[in-house]
Amino acid sequence: MLGLGLAGLGYASVVERNWFRLRRFDVPVLERGQRPVRVLHLSDLHLTPRRTMLINWVRSLGALEPDLVVNTGDSIAHPEAVPALLHALEPLLSRPGLFVYGSNDLYAPVPKNPARYLWRTSKNDHRQHVPSLPWEELGAGMAAEGWLDMNNTTARVKVGDLDVAVAGIHDSHINRDRYDLVAGPAPADADLRLGVMHSPEPRNMTRFAADGYQLLLAGHTHGGQLCIPFYGALVTNCGIDRARVKGLNRHDSAWLHVSAGLGTSPYAPVRFACFPEATLLTLVPRR
């Protein structure tokens, strides 16, 4: 039994954690006659400077030439990780891009008992009152290349042939989301209305959908991170149900994509039955 346990731990920490996958979905949100566009959704890299395999894999995604890149947060996990992240993203930074922060872009990870997620979420676990990670440098680096900071704000962006209205919020997991700052009917004249957040909390998703946003993008859950084959995630670490812990689903009138993410906390560097992933969403006309 000990041997099996050690083998499983080795697989989860060495093999699956570095077995990056690109998932693909078609999302029918466009009007008839509109040309499809491709959105690359990245989330939860939790990058440290020496994760060379992850850095190189993200760089390889530049070959996809997406029309839009959306980063839904928890990008870094080390005070010196920003240069490594910008190097990873470099082939994508010339594309239109959007980003929001997750809690781990502000607060450095600390050792915790991972089993506690079985009975509660990590919401409000952050005992630090002052951010300990260079989130301002992180945001400035992406913004300097033209990516839009969507934390508690709205914007319009050209994506392929589409005029896209975007609303984004900061991380609800640390109570920095301010939906009231973006609330109200989404612009009816936009070709697409997109909502962006880190943690897929139903209360915010419901408001996005009610305001007319057609596609919602989130991360945070790690897809459960440690899953049971043929059963799925044990926990989501937020308010969303287990059935929608990752992948493409619906929330009220909107499409919802939750990324299982690409990384893990440095203090829990394992994945099991939940491969690290990025997702290419092809937006196509409704039938």
C-alpha atoms as a printed R data frame, in Angstrom:
    type eleno elety resid chain resno       x      y       z
1   ATOM     1    CA   MET     A     1   0.000  0.000   0.000
2   ATOM     2    CA   LEU     A     2   2.829  2.378   0.848
3   ATOM     3    CA   GLY     A     3   4.386  1.699  -2.537
4   ATOM     4    CA   LEU     A     4   1.120  2.450  -4.329
5   ATOM     5    CA   GLY     A     5   0.716  5.643  -2.357
6   ATOM     6    CA   LEU     A     6   4.213  6.816  -3.208
7   ATOM     7    CA   ALA     A     7   3.695  5.918  -6.869
8   ATOM     8    CA   GLY     A     8   0.425  7.884  -6.924
9   ATOM     9    CA   LEU     A     9   2.069 10.883  -5.296
10  ATOM    10    CA   GLY     A    10   4.929 10.749  -7.764
11  ATOM    11    CA   TYR     A    11   2.520 10.597 -10.696
12  ATOM    12    CA   ALA     A    12   0.407 13.480  -9.356
13  ATOM    13    CA   SER     A    13   3.388 15.714  -8.576
14  ATOM    14    CA   VAL     A    14   5.729 14.955 -11.476
15  ATOM    15    CA   VAL     A    15   3.725 13.561 -14.385
16  ATOM    16    CA   GLU     A    16   0.171 14.919 -14.380
17  ATOM    17    CA   ARG     A    17   1.110 18.310 -12.946
18  ATOM    18    CA   ASN     A    18   3.289 18.867 -16.039
19  ATOM    19    CA   TRP     A    19   1.013 17.175 -18.591
20  ATOM    20    CA   PHE     A    20  -0.429 20.368 -20.038
21  ATOM    21    CA   ARG     A    21  -3.420 20.154 -22.354
22  ATOM    22    CA   LEU     A    22  -5.242 22.486 -24.696
23  ATOM    23    CA   ARG     A    23  -8.992 22.028 -24.572
24  ATOM    24    CA   ARG     A    24 -11.251 23.282 -27.358
25  ATOM    25    CA   PHE     A    25 -14.919 24.263 -27.333
26  ATOM    26    CA   ASP     A    26 -17.259 25.898 -29.831
27  ATOM    27    CA   VAL     A    27 -19.521 28.466 -28.177
28  ATOM    28    CA   PRO     A    28 -22.637 29.521 -30.143
29  ATOM    29    CA   VAL     A    29 -22.975 33.149 -29.057
30  ATOM    30    CA   LEU     A    30 -22.694 35.127 -32.298
31  ATOM    31    CA   GLU     A    31 -25.366 36.350 -34.679
32  ATOM    32    CA   ARG     A    32 -25.855 34.582 -37.985
33  ATOM    33    CA   GLY     A    33 -23.424 35.767 -40.602
34  ATOM    34    CA   GLN     A    34 -20.729 36.827 -38.153
35  ATOM    35    CA   ARG     A    35 -17.292 35.329 -38.630
36  ATOM    36    CA   PRO     A    36 -16.038 33.011 -35.853
37  ATOM    37    CA   VAL     A    37 -13.371 34.349 -33.500
38  ATOM    38    CA   ARG     A    38 -11.056 32.444 -31.185
39  ATOM    39    CA   VAL     A    39 -10.555 33.277 -27.513
40  ATOM    40    CA   LEU     A    40  -7.657 31.745 -25.589
41  ATOM    41    CA   HIS     A    41  -8.551 31.411 -21.900
42  ATOM    42    CA   LEU     A    42  -5.635 31.172 -19.455
43  ATOM    43    CA   SER     A    43  -5.945 30.920 -15.703
44  ATOM    44    CA   ASP     A    44  -4.212 29.978 -12.460
45  ATOM    45    CA   LEU     A    45  -0.615 29.590 -13.597
46  ATOM    46    CA   HIS     A    46   0.606 30.198 -10.004
47  ATOM    47    CA   LEU     A    47   3.962 30.724 -11.665
48  ATOM    48    CA   THR     A    48   7.323 30.502  -9.922
49  ATOM    49    CA   PRO     A    49  10.494 31.456 -11.796
50  ATOM    50    CA   ARG     A    50  11.814 27.905 -12.254
51  ATOM    51    CA   ARG     A    51   8.732 26.279 -13.792
52  ATOM    52    CA   THR     A    52  10.449 26.017 -17.151
53  ATOM    53    CA   MET     A    53   8.133 23.377 -18.627
54  ATOM    54    CA   LEU     A    54   5.062 25.509 -17.907
55  ATOM    55    CA   ILE     A    55   6.725 28.664 -19.232
56  ATOM    56    CA   ASN     A    56   7.711 26.977 -22.476
57  ATOM    57    CA   TRP     A    57   4.289 25.391 -22.950
58  ATOM    58    CA   VAL     A    58   2.519 28.737 -22.528
59  ATOM    59    CA   ARG     A    59   4.933 30.284 -25.016
60  ATOM    60    CA   SER     A    60   3.975 27.589 -27.517
61  ATOM    61    CA   LEU     A    61   0.369 28.831 -27.452
62  ATOM    62    CA   GLY     A    62   1.412 31.840 -29.486
63  ATOM    63    CA   ALA     A    63   1.250 29.589 -32.548
64  ATOM    64    CA   LEU     A    64  -2.550 29.482 -32.135
65  ATOM    65    CA   GLU     A    65  -2.767 33.183 -33.050
66  ATOM    66    CA   PRO     A    66  -5.978 33.748 -31.035
67  ATOM    67    CA   ASP     A    67  -8.118 36.795 -31.685
68  ATOM    68    CA   LEU     A    68  -8.299 37.507 -27.941
69  ATOM    69    CA   VAL     A    69  -6.487 36.273 -24.836
70  ATOM    70    CA   VAL     A    70  -8.247 36.340 -21.442
71  ATOM    71    CA   ASN     A    71  -6.270 35.761 -18.245
72  ATOM    72    CA   THR     A    72  -8.553 35.139 -15.250
73  ATOM    73    CA   GLY     A    73  -5.932 35.505 -12.545
74  ATOM    74    CA   ASP     A    74  -3.715 33.788  -9.981
75  ATOM    75    CA   SER     A    75  -0.869 34.229 -12.435
76  ATOM    76    CA   ILE     A    76   2.051 34.329  -9.987
77  ATOM    77    CA   ALA     A    77   3.097 32.619  -6.772
78  ATOM    78    CA   HIS     A    78   6.526 34.144  -6.086
79  ATOM    79    CA   PRO     A    79   7.847 37.690  -5.551
80  ATOM    80    CA   GLU     A    80  10.214 37.326  -8.515
81  ATOM    81    CA   ALA     A    81   7.790 35.653 -10.920
82  ATOM    82    CA   VAL     A    82   6.656 38.652 -12.983
83  ATOM    83    CA   PRO     A    83   9.568 38.571 -15.481
84  ATOM    84    CA   ALA     A    84   9.033 34.819 -15.944
85  ATOM    85    CA   LEU     A    85   5.316 35.352 -16.530
86  ATOM    86    CA   LEU     A    86   5.875 38.101 -19.088
87  ATOM    87    CA   HIS     A    87   8.401 35.861 -20.833
88  ATOM    88    CA   ALA     A    88   5.813 33.054 -20.913
89  ATOM    89    CA   LEU     A    89   3.154 35.392 -22.300
90  ATOM    90    CA   GLU     A    90   5.438 37.217 -24.719
91  ATOM    91    CA   PRO     A    91   4.237 35.431 -27.908
92  ATOM    92    CA   LEU     A    92   0.650 36.302 -26.915
93  ATOM    93    CA   LEU     A    93   1.079 39.885 -25.745
94  ATOM    94    CA   SER     A    94   0.811 41.246 -29.272
95  ATOM    95    CA   ARG     A    95  -2.748 39.886 -29.425
96  ATOM    96    CA   PRO     A    96  -5.688 41.765 -27.839
97  ATOM    97    CA   GLY     A    97  -5.870 40.724 -24.194
98  ATOM    98    CA   LEU     A    98  -7.790 41.170 -20.940
99  ATOM    99    CA   PHE     A    99  -6.908 40.285 -17.353
100 ATOM   100    CA   VAL     A   100  -8.262 40.243 -13.829
101 ATOM   101    CA   TYR     A   101  -6.474 39.396 -10.596
102 ATOM   102    CA   GLY     A   102  -6.899 36.452  -8.288
103 ATOM   103    CA   SER     A   103  -6.052 36.478  -4.601
104 ATOM   104    CA   ASN     A   104  -2.707 34.816  -5.238
105 ATOM   105    CA   ASP     A   105  -1.593 37.682  -7.449
106 ATOM   106    CA   LEU     A   106  -1.619 39.809  -4.294
107 ATOM   107    CA   TYR     A   107  -0.872 37.443  -1.411
108 ATOM   108    CA   ALA     A   108   1.992 34.966  -1.394
109 ATOM   109    CA   PRO     A   109   1.024 31.327  -0.775
110 ATOM   110    CA   VAL     A   110   1.702 29.867   2.659
111 ATOM   111    CA   PRO     A   111   1.801 26.250   3.868
112 ATOM   112    CA   LYS     A   112  -1.691 24.960   4.684
113 ATOM   113    CA   ASN     A   113  -3.330 21.639   5.353
114 ATOM   114    CA   PRO     A   114  -4.885 20.817   1.945
115 ATOM   115    CA   ALA     A   115  -7.441 18.484   3.551
116 ATOM   116    CA   ARG     A   116  -9.304 21.464   5.000
117 ATOM   117    CA   TYR     A   117 -10.774 22.135   1.533
118 ATOM   118    CA   LEU     A   118 -12.927 19.049   2.060
119 ATOM   119    CA   TRP     A   119 -15.113 20.880   4.556
120 ATOM   120    CA   ARG     A   120 -14.707 24.573   3.742
121 ATOM   121    CA   THR     A   121 -13.361 26.988   1.128
122 ATOM   122    CA   SER     A   122 -10.243 29.092   1.494
123 ATOM   123    CA   LYS     A   123 -12.266 32.308   1.351
124 ATOM   124    CA   ASN     A   124 -10.924 34.879   3.823
125 ATOM   125    CA   ASP     A   125  -7.949 32.668   4.686
126 ATOM   126    CA   HIS     A   126  -5.565 35.468   3.786
127 ATOM   127    CA   ARG     A   127  -4.233 36.845   7.046
128 ATOM   128    CA   GLN     A   128  -1.990 39.349   5.298
129 ATOM   129    CA   HIS     A   129  -3.447 42.840   5.246
130 ATOM   130    CA   VAL     A   130  -0.868 44.267   2.871
131 ATOM   131    CA   PRO     A   131  -0.240 42.529  -0.459
132 ATOM   132    CA   SER     A   132   3.045 40.632  -0.460
133 ATOM   133    CA   LEU     A   133   3.328 39.941  -4.201
134 ATOM   134    CA   PRO     A   134   4.115 42.522  -6.921
135 ATOM   135    CA   TRP     A   135   0.595 42.725  -8.339
136 ATOM   136    CA   GLU     A   136   1.092 46.298  -9.555
137 ATOM   137    CA   GLU     A   137   4.198 45.260 -11.507
138 ATOM   138    CA   LEU     A   138   2.250 42.288 -12.855
139 ATOM   139    CA   GLY     A   139  -0.605 44.451 -14.097
140 ATOM   140    CA   ALA     A   140   1.684 47.137 -15.461
141 ATOM   141    CA   GLY     A   141   3.638 44.552 -17.442
142 ATOM   142    CA   MET     A   142   0.538 43.245 -19.197
143 ATOM   143    CA   ALA     A   143  -1.016 46.697 -19.614
144 ATOM   144    CA   ALA     A   144   2.195 48.030 -21.183
145 ATOM   145    CA   GLU     A   145   1.638 45.572 -24.037
146 ATOM   146    CA   GLY     A   146  -1.947 46.709 -24.528
147 ATOM   147    CA   TRP     A   147  -3.856 44.180 -22.432
148 ATOM   148    CA   LEU     A   148  -6.787 45.723 -20.561
149 ATOM   149    CA   ASP     A   149  -7.039 45.649 -16.767
150 ATOM   150    CA   MET     A   150 -10.648 44.561 -16.189
151 ATOM   151    CA   ASN     A   151 -10.750 44.610 -12.383
152 ATOM   152    CA   ASN     A   152 -14.102 46.215 -11.452
153 ATOM   153    CA   THR     A   153 -14.449 48.067 -14.740
154 ATOM   154    CA   THR     A   154 -15.912 47.940 -18.247
155 ATOM   155    CA   ALA     A   155 -14.398 48.378 -21.693
156 ATOM   156    CA   ARG     A   156 -14.962 47.936 -25.411
157 ATOM   157    CA   VAL     A   157 -12.434 45.955 -27.459
158 ATOM   158    CA   LYS     A   158 -12.129 44.987 -31.114
159 ATOM   159    CA   VAL     A   159 -11.849 41.189 -31.499
160 ATOM   160    CA   GLY     A   160 -11.555 40.081 -35.108
161 ATOM   161    CA   ASP     A   161 -14.571 41.655 -36.810
162 ATOM   162    CA   LEU     A   162 -16.461 41.982 -33.512
163 ATOM   163    CA   ASP     A   163 -17.098 44.949 -31.262
164 ATOM   164    CA   VAL     A   164 -16.996 43.341 -27.797
165 ATOM   165    CA   ALA     A   165 -18.337 44.895 -24.599
166 ATOM   166    CA   VAL     A   166 -16.484 43.574 -21.533
167 ATOM   167    CA   ALA     A   167 -17.213 43.834 -17.827
168 ATOM   168    CA   GLY     A   168 -14.807 42.441 -15.257
169 ATOM   169    CA   ILE     A   169 -14.551 42.173 -11.490
170 ATOM   170    CA   HIS     A   170 -11.746 41.657  -9.005
171 ATOM   171    CA   ASP     A   171 -11.556 38.497  -6.912
172 ATOM   172    CA   SER     A   172 -14.627 37.759  -4.788
173 ATOM   173    CA   HIS     A   173 -12.561 35.251  -2.806
174 ATOM   174    CA   ILE     A   174 -10.898 38.164  -0.991
175 ATOM   175    CA   ASN     A   175 -13.934 40.458  -1.116
176 ATOM   176    CA   ARG     A   176 -12.447 42.798  -3.715
177 ATOM   177    CA   ASP     A   177 -15.240 42.285  -6.239
178 ATOM   178    CA   ARG     A   178 -17.354 45.405  -6.763
179 ATOM   179    CA   TYR     A   179 -20.083 44.384  -9.172
180 ATOM   180    CA   ASP     A   180 -21.972 47.617  -8.505
181 ATOM   181    CA   LEU     A   181 -19.202 49.461 -10.385
182 ATOM   182    CA   VAL     A   182 -20.015 47.546 -13.586
183 ATOM   183    CA   ALA     A   183 -23.720 46.936 -13.003
184 ATOM   184    CA   GLY     A   184 -26.380 47.811 -15.530
185 ATOM   185    CA   PRO     A   185 -27.537 46.545 -18.894
186 ATOM   186    CA   ALA     A   186 -24.680 45.513 -21.150
187 ATOM   187    CA   PRO     A   187 -24.403 47.637 -24.302
188 ATOM   188    CA   ALA     A   188 -27.054 46.380 -26.709
189 ATOM   189    CA   ASP     A   189 -25.120 47.583 -29.743
190 ATOM   190    CA   ALA     A   190 -22.122 45.325 -29.038
191 ATOM   191    CA   ASP     A   191 -21.611 42.219 -31.169
192 ATOM   192    CA   LEU     A   192 -20.674 40.252 -28.041
193 ATOM   193    CA   ARG     A   193 -20.997 40.886 -24.318
194 ATOM   194    CA   LEU     A   194 -18.303 39.219 -22.195
195 ATOM   195    CA   GLY     A   195 -18.049 38.933 -18.394
196 ATOM   196    CA   VAL     A   196 -14.696 38.170 -16.753
197 ATOM   197    CA   MET     A   197 -13.918 37.158 -13.157
198 ATOM   198    CA   HIS     A   198 -11.503 35.007 -11.189
199 ATOM   199    CA   SER     A   199 -13.773 33.018  -8.880
200 ATOM   200    CA   PRO     A   200 -17.065 31.720 -10.348
201 ATOM   201    CA   GLU     A   201 -19.368 32.803  -7.558
202 ATOM   202    CA   PRO     A   202 -23.028 32.273  -8.531
203 ATOM   203    CA   ARG     A   203 -24.151 35.605  -7.065
204 ATOM   204    CA   ASN     A   204 -21.901 37.486  -9.489
205 ATOM   205    CA   MET     A   205 -22.581 35.191 -12.430
206 ATOM   206    CA   THR     A   206 -26.306 35.691 -11.961
207 ATOM   207    CA   ARG     A   207 -25.854 39.461 -12.122
208 ATOM   208    CA   PHE     A   208 -23.682 39.223 -15.242
209 ATOM   209    CA   ALA     A   209 -26.321 37.091 -16.958
210 ATOM   210    CA   ALA     A   210 -29.177 39.358 -15.854
211 ATOM   211    CA   ASP     A   211 -27.318 42.367 -17.282
212 ATOM   212    CA   GLY     A   212 -27.098 40.650 -20.655
213 ATOM   213    CA   TYR     A   213 -23.551 39.282 -20.746
214 ATOM   214    CA   GLN     A   214 -23.541 36.256 -23.024
215 ATOM   215    CA   LEU     A   215 -20.251 34.545 -22.163
216 ATOM   216    CA   LEU     A   216 -18.674 34.396 -18.693
217 ATOM   217    CA   LEU     A   217 -15.074 33.342 -18.075
218 ATOM   218    CA   ALA     A   218 -13.610 32.318 -14.708
219 ATOM   219    CA   GLY     A   219 -10.911 30.174 -13.133
220 ATOM   220    CA   HIS     A   220  -9.945 29.624  -9.483
221 ATOM   221    CA   THR     A   221 -11.293 26.093  -8.990
222 ATOM   222    CA   HIS     A   222  -8.315 24.200 -10.481
223 ATOM   223    CA   GLY     A   223 -11.011 21.829 -11.708
224 ATOM   224    CA   GLY     A   224 -10.997 20.340  -8.208
225 ATOM   225    CA   GLN     A   225  -7.239 19.610  -8.574
226 ATOM   226    CA   LEU     A   226  -7.508 16.215  -6.863
227 ATOM   227    CA   CYS     A   227 -10.353 14.322  -8.493
228 ATOM   228    CA   ILE     A   228 -11.672 10.780  -8.415
229 ATOM   229    CA   PRO     A   229 -11.889  9.013 -11.792
230 ATOM   230    CA   PHE     A   230 -15.499  8.560 -12.995
231 ATOM   231    CA   TYR     A   231 -16.692 10.753 -10.084
232 ATOM   232    CA   GLY     A   232 -14.973 14.070 -10.551
233 ATOM   233    CA   ALA     A   233 -14.068 16.885  -8.209
234 ATOM   234    CA   LEU     A   234 -14.530 16.535  -4.484
235 ATOM   235    CA   VAL     A   235 -14.662 20.287  -3.912
236 ATOM   236    CA   THR     A   236 -14.762 23.542  -5.888
237 ATOM   237    CA   ASN     A   237 -13.340 25.958  -3.253
238 ATOM   238    CA   CYS     A   238 -16.100 28.452  -4.046
239 ATOM   239    CA   GLY     A   239 -19.871 28.656  -4.413
240 ATOM   240    CA   ILE     A   240 -20.203 26.886  -7.749
241 ATOM   241    CA   ASP     A   241 -21.460 23.288  -7.819
242 ATOM   242    CA   ARG     A   242 -19.132 20.349  -8.547
243 ATOM   243    CA   ALA     A   243 -20.784 19.598 -11.884
244 ATOM   244    CA   ARG     A   244 -19.546 22.927 -13.260
245 ATOM   245    CA   VAL     A   245 -16.116 22.960 -11.641
246 ATOM   246    CA   LYS     A   246 -14.503 23.152 -15.087
247 ATOM   247    CA   GLY     A   247 -15.422 23.261 -18.752
248 ATOM   248    CA   LEU     A   248 -18.235 24.830 -20.750
249 ATOM   249    CA   ASN     A   249 -21.682 25.014 -19.153
250 ATOM   250    CA   ARG     A   250 -24.623 27.360 -18.780
251 ATOM   251    CA   HIS     A   251 -25.517 29.856 -16.088
252 ATOM   252    CA   ASP     A   252 -29.002 31.260 -16.511
253 ATOM   253    CA   SER     A   253 -29.046 32.840 -19.993
254 ATOM   254    CA   ALA     A   254 -25.245 32.937 -20.344
255 ATOM   255    CA   TRP     A   255 -22.570 30.504 -21.400
256 ATOM   256    CA   LEU     A   256 -19.998 29.867 -18.674
257 ATOM   257    CA   HIS     A   257 -16.469 28.578 -19.095
258 ATOM   258    CA   VAL     A   258 -14.495 27.701 -15.966
259 ATOM   259    CA   SER     A   259 -10.843 26.902 -16.581
260 ATOM   260    CA   ALA     A   260  -9.179 24.142 -14.561
261 ATOM   261    CA   GLY     A   261  -6.037 26.245 -14.828
262 ATOM   262    CA   LEU     A   262  -2.406 25.481 -15.489
263 ATOM   263    CA   GLY     A   263  -0.724 25.539 -12.088
264 ATOM   264    CA   THR     A   264  -0.932 24.686  -8.423
265 ATOM   265    CA   SER     A   265   0.150 26.258  -5.182
266 ATOM   266    CA   PRO     A   266   3.874 25.629  -4.576
267 ATOM   267    CA   TYR     A   267   2.786 24.033  -1.291
268 ATOM   268    CA   ALA     A   268   0.390 21.593  -2.973
269 ATOM   269    CA   PRO     A   269   2.188 20.751  -6.239
270 ATOM   270    CA   VAL     A   270  -0.029 17.849  -7.279
271 ATOM   271    CA   ARG     A   271  -2.878 17.130  -9.668
272 ATOM   272    CA   PHE     A   272  -4.776 13.903 -10.010
273 ATOM   273    CA   ALA     A   273  -7.399 13.082 -12.670
274 ATOM   274    CA   CYS     A   274  -7.439 16.807 -13.458
275 ATOM   275    CA   PHE     A   275  -4.886 17.777 -16.074
276 ATOM   276    CA   PRO     A   276  -3.565 21.357 -16.195
277 ATOM   277    CA   GLU     A   277  -5.147 23.155 -19.110
278 ATOM   278    CA   ALA     A   278  -5.671 26.195 -21.242
279 ATOM   279    CA   THR     A   279  -8.741 26.482 -23.462
280 ATOM   280    CA   LEU     A   280  -9.325 27.735 -26.976
281 ATOM   281    CA   LEU     A   281 -12.937 28.879 -27.297
282 ATOM   282    CA   THR     A   282 -14.165 29.327 -30.852
283 ATOM   283    CA   LEU     A   283 -17.128 31.692 -30.830
284 ATOM   284    CA   VAL     A   284 -19.538 30.741 -33.614
285 ATOM   285    CA   PRO     A   285 -23.012 31.877 -34.759
286 ATOM   286    CA   ARG     A   286 -26.080 30.530 -33.022
287 ATOM   287    CA   ARG     A   287 -28.151 28.081 -35.022
